Amino acid sequence: MSYLSLIAVYHIASDKSSFLSLGIFSKELFVQIAILLPIYFIADTLRFYYTLKAINVNVPFKFIISLAFINIFVSNITPAATGGGFAQIYFLNKARVPIGAATAGSSIRTALPLIFFMVLAPIILIFDRNIERLFPNRNVLVYMGVVLVLAAFGIIFIYKLIKKPESIILTIQKLISFFNRKESANNRTSKKLDKLAVEIKGFSEHLQMYLHGNRKYVFLSIGFTLLFLFTLFLFPVLLIRDLNPSASAIEIFLHKS
């Protein structure tokens, strides 16, 4: 699909100048990519499957395969790859999974790689001095501070969501009442707020379930997430090293991270 997209851009929007020639890559690369793609897709599917199992959401494995395809497709056609998770939540809800549980599963699946990056990013910024060239004025400490502050806010929000979901619900209710004062007393609005409160509590309960649930499924979800990230990072390594065998795989990994 990605290749067909490039061909479409070439014929519709470009000046027909040559911007991509697959002949620059070796035949061995295509064999390696063909082997890696199924591993990447299986790891992506299984990390979500075991995340849902860890929070007691039982759906057929075939359904999760279709959700993995949906996630990849929608993520690649929406800004900042934001649409895939929402699409999965929508289809899980269509399969009679509560929105709170579906959102928790999708959020945990997304959060696991983010935790990996949050841990790895300060280490890379400290030890890889070449990374300074990517930042204006090369003030790495400022950017590292921003990353840590954002991480701290994220941790505080998640902690409140898990331990005190009522405070989050109350804040949302106050905001809705403030921006929609005329409708605040409306019975329809009240029902929507009650439904929202139920889903937020369900979301919180499923997050707690993941933290205190079946360790086998939790470790499997983490393990397949790491395999997914490894295969994801391996694609640029294979492409770059095919063009430049002297390139360091570790440096490519670090810059990709």
Short mmCIF file of C-alpha atoms in Angstrom, two decimals:
data_model
loop_
_atom_site.label_atom_id
_atom_site.label_comp_id
_atom_site.label_asym_id
_atom_site.label_seq_id
_atom_site.Cartn_x
_atom_site.Cartn_y
_atom_site.Cartn_z
CA MET A 1 0.00 0.00 0.00
CA SER A 2 2.85 2.38 0.84
CA TYR A 3 4.51 1.62 -2.50
CA LEU A 4 1.23 2.17 -4.39
CA SER A 5 0.82 5.49 -2.54
CA LEU A 6 4.25 6.60 -3.77
CA ILE A 7 3.34 5.57 -7.31
CA ALA A 8 0.08 7.55 -7.07
CA VAL A 9 1.93 10.65 -5.84
CA TYR A 10 4.47 10.21 -8.63
CA HIS A 11 1.81 10.10 -11.38
CA ILE A 12 -0.66 12.63 -9.93
CA ALA A 13 1.27 15.28 -8.00
CA SER A 14 4.91 15.18 -9.08
CA ASP A 15 6.71 16.46 -12.14
CA LYS A 16 7.47 12.83 -13.11
CA SER A 17 11.09 13.19 -12.02
CA SER A 18 12.68 10.06 -10.61
CA PHE A 19 12.54 10.17 -6.82
CA LEU A 20 12.54 6.46 -5.97
CA SER A 21 14.26 3.53 -7.58
CA LEU A 22 13.91 0.15 -5.91
CA GLY A 23 16.92 -0.94 -7.94
CA ILE A 24 19.21 0.78 -5.42
CA PHE A 25 18.35 -1.95 -2.91
CA SER A 26 19.71 -5.48 -3.00
CA LYS A 27 17.55 -8.57 -3.49
CA GLU A 28 18.65 -9.79 -0.05
CA LEU A 29 16.96 -6.74 1.50
CA PHE A 30 13.58 -7.65 0.01
CA VAL A 31 13.94 -11.18 1.40
CA GLN A 32 14.78 -9.78 4.85
CA ILE A 33 11.84 -7.34 4.73
CA ALA A 34 9.50 -10.15 3.63
CA ILE A 35 10.58 -12.19 6.67
CA LEU A 36 10.45 -9.24 9.07
CA LEU A 37 6.98 -7.95 8.07
CA PRO A 38 5.01 -10.99 9.35
CA ILE A 39 7.01 -10.94 12.61
CA TYR A 40 6.25 -7.23 13.01
CA PHE A 41 2.54 -7.75 12.37
CA ILE A 42 2.27 -10.81 14.65
CA ALA A 43 4.06 -8.96 17.47
CA ASP A 44 1.74 -5.97 17.02
CA THR A 45 -1.31 -8.25 17.12
CA LEU A 46 -0.18 -10.28 20.14
CA ARG A 47 0.81 -7.27 22.24
CA PHE A 48 -2.76 -5.94 21.97
CA TYR A 49 -4.30 -9.40 22.40
CA TYR A 50 -2.46 -10.08 25.68
CA THR A 51 -3.06 -6.54 26.92
CA LEU A 52 -6.79 -7.14 26.55
CA LYS A 53 -6.45 -10.58 28.18
CA ALA A 54 -4.65 -8.97 31.13
CA ILE A 55 -7.70 -6.75 31.79
CA ASN A 56 -10.18 -9.61 31.33
CA VAL A 57 -11.41 -8.51 27.92
CA ASN A 58 -11.89 -11.70 25.94
CA VAL A 59 -12.33 -11.31 22.20
CA PRO A 60 -11.52 -13.83 19.43
CA PHE A 61 -7.93 -13.76 18.18
CA LYS A 62 -9.18 -13.41 14.59
CA PHE A 63 -10.94 -10.21 15.61
CA ILE A 64 -7.69 -8.83 17.08
CA ILE A 65 -5.93 -9.59 13.77
CA SER A 66 -8.48 -7.40 11.97
CA LEU A 67 -8.05 -4.70 14.63
CA ALA A 68 -4.28 -4.74 14.07
CA PHE A 69 -4.83 -4.16 10.32
CA ILE A 70 -7.30 -1.37 11.11
CA ASN A 71 -4.80 0.26 13.50
CA ILE A 72 -1.99 0.22 10.96
CA PHE A 73 -4.19 1.50 8.12
CA VAL A 74 -6.00 4.28 10.02
CA SER A 75 -2.80 5.39 11.82
CA ASN A 76 -1.09 5.88 8.46
CA ILE A 77 -3.84 8.10 7.04
CA THR A 78 -4.46 10.30 10.11
CA PRO A 79 -2.26 13.14 11.45
CA ALA A 80 0.41 12.02 13.95
CA ALA A 81 -0.91 8.44 13.67
CA THR A 82 -3.69 9.30 16.14
CA GLY A 83 -6.63 7.58 14.48
CA GLY A 84 -5.69 3.92 14.92
CA GLY A 85 -6.42 3.72 18.63
CA PHE A 86 -9.78 5.49 18.27
CA ALA A 87 -10.74 3.13 15.45
CA GLN A 88 -9.89 0.11 17.59
CA ILE A 89 -11.95 1.47 20.49
CA TYR A 90 -14.88 2.02 18.13
CA PHE A 91 -14.80 -1.54 16.73
CA LEU A 92 -14.25 -3.08 20.17
CA ASN A 93 -17.31 -1.22 21.38
CA LYS A 94 -19.22 -2.54 18.36
CA ALA A 95 -18.18 -6.02 19.56
CA ARG A 96 -19.92 -5.22 22.89
CA VAL A 97 -16.77 -4.33 24.81
CA PRO A 98 -17.52 -1.36 27.14
CA ILE A 99 -15.89 1.90 26.04
CA GLY A 100 -14.03 2.15 29.36
CA ALA A 101 -12.49 -1.31 28.92
CA ALA A 102 -11.72 -0.74 25.23
CA THR A 103 -10.11 2.63 25.98
CA ALA A 104 -8.05 1.11 28.80
CA GLY A 105 -6.78 -1.67 26.52
CA SER A 106 -5.88 0.73 23.71
CA SER A 107 -4.29 3.21 26.15
CA ILE A 108 -2.15 0.54 27.84
CA ARG A 109 -1.07 -0.79 24.43
CA THR A 110 -0.02 2.76 23.48
CA ALA A 111 1.52 3.59 26.88
CA LEU A 112 3.94 0.63 26.99
CA PRO A 113 6.12 1.91 24.08
CA LEU A 114 5.85 5.47 25.44
CA ILE A 115 7.22 4.31 28.81
CA PHE A 116 10.12 2.71 26.94
CA PHE A 117 10.83 5.98 25.11
CA MET A 118 10.47 8.06 28.29
CA VAL A 119 13.08 5.91 30.01
CA LEU A 120 15.38 5.78 27.01
CA ALA A 121 15.17 9.43 25.87
CA PRO A 122 17.09 11.01 28.82
CA ILE A 123 19.76 8.31 28.54
CA ILE A 124 20.24 9.03 24.84
CA LEU A 125 20.32 12.80 25.44
CA ILE A 126 22.99 12.37 28.13
CA PHE A 127 25.30 9.85 26.44
CA ASP A 128 24.88 10.50 22.71
CA ARG A 129 26.51 13.88 22.17
CA ASN A 130 25.75 13.81 18.41
CA ILE A 131 22.05 14.16 19.21
CA GLU A 132 22.70 17.79 20.25
CA ARG A 133 22.80 18.78 16.58
CA LEU A 134 19.07 18.11 16.33
CA PHE A 135 18.18 20.83 18.87
CA PRO A 136 18.31 24.63 18.38
CA ASN A 137 21.16 26.22 20.38
CA ARG A 138 22.13 22.66 21.42
CA ASN A 139 20.61 23.19 24.84
CA VAL A 140 19.92 19.54 25.62
CA LEU A 141 19.23 20.13 29.33
CA VAL A 142 16.23 22.34 28.53
CA TYR A 143 14.66 19.68 26.33
CA MET A 144 15.44 16.96 28.82
CA GLY A 145 13.75 19.06 31.50
CA VAL A 146 10.67 19.49 29.30
CA VAL A 147 10.50 15.72 28.73
CA LEU A 148 10.76 15.05 32.47
CA VAL A 149 8.10 17.66 33.34
CA LEU A 150 5.67 16.24 30.77
CA ALA A 151 6.38 12.74 32.06
CA ALA A 152 5.72 13.90 35.64
CA PHE A 153 2.37 15.45 34.65
CA GLY A 154 1.44 12.26 32.82
CA ILE A 155 2.29 10.11 35.85
CA ILE A 156 0.30 12.38 38.20
CA PHE A 157 -2.73 12.28 35.89
CA ILE A 158 -2.60 8.48 35.58
CA TYR A 159 -2.16 8.12 39.35
CA LYS A 160 -5.26 10.25 39.99
CA LEU A 161 -7.17 8.36 37.32
CA ILE A 162 -6.35 5.04 38.97
CA LYS A 163 -6.61 6.02 42.63
CA LYS A 164 -9.15 8.84 42.53
CA PRO A 165 -11.27 8.63 39.36
CA GLU A 166 -14.00 10.61 41.15
CA SER A 167 -11.81 13.73 41.11
CA ILE A 168 -11.36 13.42 37.34
CA ILE A 169 -15.11 12.90 36.88
CA LEU A 170 -15.89 15.93 39.07
CA THR A 171 -13.45 18.12 37.09
CA ILE A 172 -15.00 17.05 33.78
CA GLN A 173 -18.51 17.67 35.12
CA LYS A 174 -17.54 21.17 36.30
CA LEU A 175 -16.00 21.97 32.90
CA ILE A 176 -19.10 20.77 31.03
CA SER A 177 -21.36 22.72 33.38
CA PHE A 178 -19.24 25.86 32.95
CA PHE A 179 -19.27 25.77 29.14
CA ASN A 180 -22.84 24.55 28.86
CA ARG A 181 -24.69 26.27 31.70
CA LYS A 182 -28.08 26.38 29.98
CA GLU A 183 -28.06 22.64 29.38
CA SER A 184 -26.48 21.62 32.70
CA ALA A 185 -29.82 20.85 34.32
CA ASN A 186 -31.17 19.10 31.23
CA ASN A 187 -32.09 15.44 31.81
CA ARG A 188 -30.35 14.38 28.59
CA THR A 189 -27.11 16.06 29.60
CA SER A 190 -27.35 14.51 33.05
CA LYS A 191 -27.68 11.04 31.52
CA LYS A 192 -24.63 11.66 29.34
CA LEU A 193 -22.60 12.76 32.38
CA ASP A 194 -23.70 9.65 34.28
CA LYS A 195 -22.68 7.44 31.35
CA LEU A 196 -19.33 9.26 31.13
CA ALA A 197 -18.76 8.71 34.85
CA VAL A 198 -19.46 4.98 34.47
CA GLU A 199 -16.98 4.68 31.56
CA ILE A 200 -14.26 6.62 33.42
CA LYS A 201 -14.68 4.37 36.46
CA GLY A 202 -14.55 1.34 34.16
CA PHE A 203 -11.39 2.71 32.56
CA SER A 204 -9.83 3.19 36.01
CA GLU A 205 -10.83 -0.29 37.14
CA HIS A 206 -9.29 -1.91 34.07
CA LEU A 207 -6.04 0.03 34.54
CA GLN A 208 -5.87 -1.31 38.09
CA MET A 209 -6.71 -4.77 36.77
CA TYR A 210 -3.68 -4.61 34.45
CA LEU A 211 -1.38 -3.59 37.31
CA HIS A 212 -2.67 -6.29 39.66
CA GLY A 213 -3.99 -8.86 37.22
CA ASN A 214 -2.70 -12.08 35.65
CA ARG A 215 1.09 -11.73 35.57
CA LYS A 216 1.43 -14.15 32.66
CA TYR A 217 -0.65 -11.94 30.36
CA VAL A 218 1.02 -8.76 31.63
CA PHE A 219 4.52 -10.11 30.93
CA LEU A 220 3.44 -11.46 27.54
CA SER A 221 2.03 -8.04 26.59
CA ILE A 222 5.31 -6.37 27.63
CA GLY A 223 7.40 -9.04 25.88
CA PHE A 224 5.55 -8.73 22.58
CA THR A 225 5.69 -4.93 22.87
CA LEU A 226 9.49 -5.14 23.09
CA LEU A 227 9.53 -7.52 20.10
CA PHE A 228 7.28 -5.10 18.20
CA LEU A 229 9.63 -2.17 18.95
CA PHE A 230 12.67 -4.24 17.98
CA THR A 231 11.18 -5.14 14.60
CA LEU A 232 9.99 -1.55 14.11
CA PHE A 233 13.52 -0.23 14.67
CA LEU A 234 15.01 -3.01 12.56
CA PHE A 235 13.38 -1.76 9.35
CA PRO A 236 15.50 1.44 9.06
CA VAL A 237 18.59 -0.52 10.13
CA LEU A 238 18.13 -2.97 7.25
CA LEU A 239 17.39 -0.19 4.74
CA ILE A 240 20.32 2.03 5.75
CA ARG A 241 22.84 -0.80 6.10
CA ASP A 242 21.83 -2.13 2.69
CA LEU A 243 22.84 1.22 1.21
CA ASN A 244 25.79 1.77 3.55
CA PRO A 245 27.13 -1.44 5.16
CA SER A 246 29.56 0.56 7.32
CA ALA A 247 26.70 2.31 9.16
CA SER A 248 26.47 1.37 12.84
CA ALA A 249 23.27 -0.50 13.73
CA ILE A 250 23.45 0.85 17.31
CA GLU A 251 23.64 4.46 16.13
CA ILE A 252 20.67 3.90 13.81
CA PHE A 253 18.71 2.43 16.73
CA LEU A 254 19.56 5.41 18.94
CA HIS A 255 18.61 8.00 16.35
CA LYS A 256 15.39 6.14 15.56
CA SER A 257 14.54 6.10 19.30
#
